[in-house]
XYZ file of C-alpha atoms in Angstrom:
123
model
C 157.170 -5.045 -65.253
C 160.447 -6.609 -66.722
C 159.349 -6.024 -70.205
C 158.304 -2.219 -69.516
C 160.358 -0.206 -72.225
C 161.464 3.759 -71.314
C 159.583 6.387 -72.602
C 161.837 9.331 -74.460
C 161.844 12.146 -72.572
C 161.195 15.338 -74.982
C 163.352 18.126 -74.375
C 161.375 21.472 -72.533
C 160.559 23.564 -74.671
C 160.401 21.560 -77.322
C 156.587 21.470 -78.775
C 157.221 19.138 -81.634
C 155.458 15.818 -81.084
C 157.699 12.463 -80.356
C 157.567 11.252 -83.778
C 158.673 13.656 -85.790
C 161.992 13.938 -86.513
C 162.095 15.887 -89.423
C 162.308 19.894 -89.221
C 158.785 22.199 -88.975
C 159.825 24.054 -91.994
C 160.692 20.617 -94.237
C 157.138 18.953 -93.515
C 154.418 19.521 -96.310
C 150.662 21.073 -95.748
C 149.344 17.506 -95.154
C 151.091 17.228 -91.909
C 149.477 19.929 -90.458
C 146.625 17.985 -89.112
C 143.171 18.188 -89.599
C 141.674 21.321 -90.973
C 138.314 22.917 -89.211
C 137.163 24.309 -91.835
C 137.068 23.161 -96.010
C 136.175 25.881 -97.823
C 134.081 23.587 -100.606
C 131.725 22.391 -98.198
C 128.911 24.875 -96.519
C 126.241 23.693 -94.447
C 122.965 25.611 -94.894
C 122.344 24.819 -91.624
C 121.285 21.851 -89.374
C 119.992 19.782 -92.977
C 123.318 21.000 -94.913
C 122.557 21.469 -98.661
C 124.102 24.526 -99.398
C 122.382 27.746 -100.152
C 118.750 28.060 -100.205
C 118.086 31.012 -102.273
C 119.800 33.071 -105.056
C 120.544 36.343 -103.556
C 120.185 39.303 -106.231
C 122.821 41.847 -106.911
C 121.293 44.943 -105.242
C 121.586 48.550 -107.208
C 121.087 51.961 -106.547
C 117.451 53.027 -106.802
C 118.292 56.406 -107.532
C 120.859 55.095 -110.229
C 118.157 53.536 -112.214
C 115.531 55.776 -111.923
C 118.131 58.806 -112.879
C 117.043 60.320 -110.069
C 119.517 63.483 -109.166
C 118.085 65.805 -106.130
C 116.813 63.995 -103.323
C 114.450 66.192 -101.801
C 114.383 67.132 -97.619
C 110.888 67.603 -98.410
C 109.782 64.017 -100.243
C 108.550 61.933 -97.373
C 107.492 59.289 -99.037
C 110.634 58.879 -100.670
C 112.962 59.356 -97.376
C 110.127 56.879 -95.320
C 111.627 53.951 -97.120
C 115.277 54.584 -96.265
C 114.311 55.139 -92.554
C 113.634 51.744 -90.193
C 111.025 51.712 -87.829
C 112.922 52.866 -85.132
C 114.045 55.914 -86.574
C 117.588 54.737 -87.967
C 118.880 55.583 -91.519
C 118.801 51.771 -93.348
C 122.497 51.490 -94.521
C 123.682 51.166 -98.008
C 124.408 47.375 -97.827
C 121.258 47.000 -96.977
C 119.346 49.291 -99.356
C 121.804 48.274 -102.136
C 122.194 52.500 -102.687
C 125.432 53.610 -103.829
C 127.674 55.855 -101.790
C 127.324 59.167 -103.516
C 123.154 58.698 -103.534
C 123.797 57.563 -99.881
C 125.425 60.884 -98.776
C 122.700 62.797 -99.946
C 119.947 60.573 -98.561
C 121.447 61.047 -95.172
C 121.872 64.647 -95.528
C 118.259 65.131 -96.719
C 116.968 62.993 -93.887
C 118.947 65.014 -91.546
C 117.051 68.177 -92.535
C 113.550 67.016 -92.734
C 114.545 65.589 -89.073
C 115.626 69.049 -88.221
C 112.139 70.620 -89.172
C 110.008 67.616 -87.887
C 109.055 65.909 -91.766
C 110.772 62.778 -90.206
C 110.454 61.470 -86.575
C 114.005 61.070 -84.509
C 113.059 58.068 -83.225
C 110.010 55.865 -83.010
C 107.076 56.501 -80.568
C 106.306 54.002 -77.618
């Protein structure tokens, strides 16, 4: 017990830790501490390794196929762009572009409207 040195006493408020002494604004990036995330490193999941596949560019179908009028009337066409459930697929997932997009939903809307399309899927 004799040879028990005091502890400093930090000031309240202060949040700094005991050893620093130098100012929050003069200390460089590597005293920050540890980071929790490096953005060079990316686990694929529980194996790591990166990325598994090579994930194409997607483009407009109707772009490429110089298709102009999308038809309320094509079913086989609008089918594709519809999910099981009923739901207009969105563009990031069909890869369509926004213009094409617009008119896709519009013409689904219609053939909704006059019962080409189902609203929703059947139980």
């Amino acid at each position: 017990m004799a040879d028990e040195t005091p502890t400093p006493v930090r000031a309240e408020g202060s949040s700094r830790p005991e050893g620093s002494s130098a100012p929050r604004s003069d200390r460089g990036p590597s005293d920050r501490g540890p980071r929790q995330h490096s953005g060079g490193e990316r686990s694929g999941g529980p194996g790591g390794g990166g990325r598994k596949f090579f994930r194409r560019k997607k483009v407009c179908k109707f772009c490429v196929e110089k298709i102009d009028a999308i038809s309320y009337r094509d079913q086989r066409l609008l089918q594709q762009f519809v999910a099981e459930r009923g739901k207009i697929v969105p563009r990031r997932l069909t890869g369509v572009c926004t213009a094409h997009q617009r008119r896709l939903t519009r013409a689904i809307k219609q053939a909704r409207n006059i019962a080409l399309l189902p609203f929703a899927a059947r139980f």
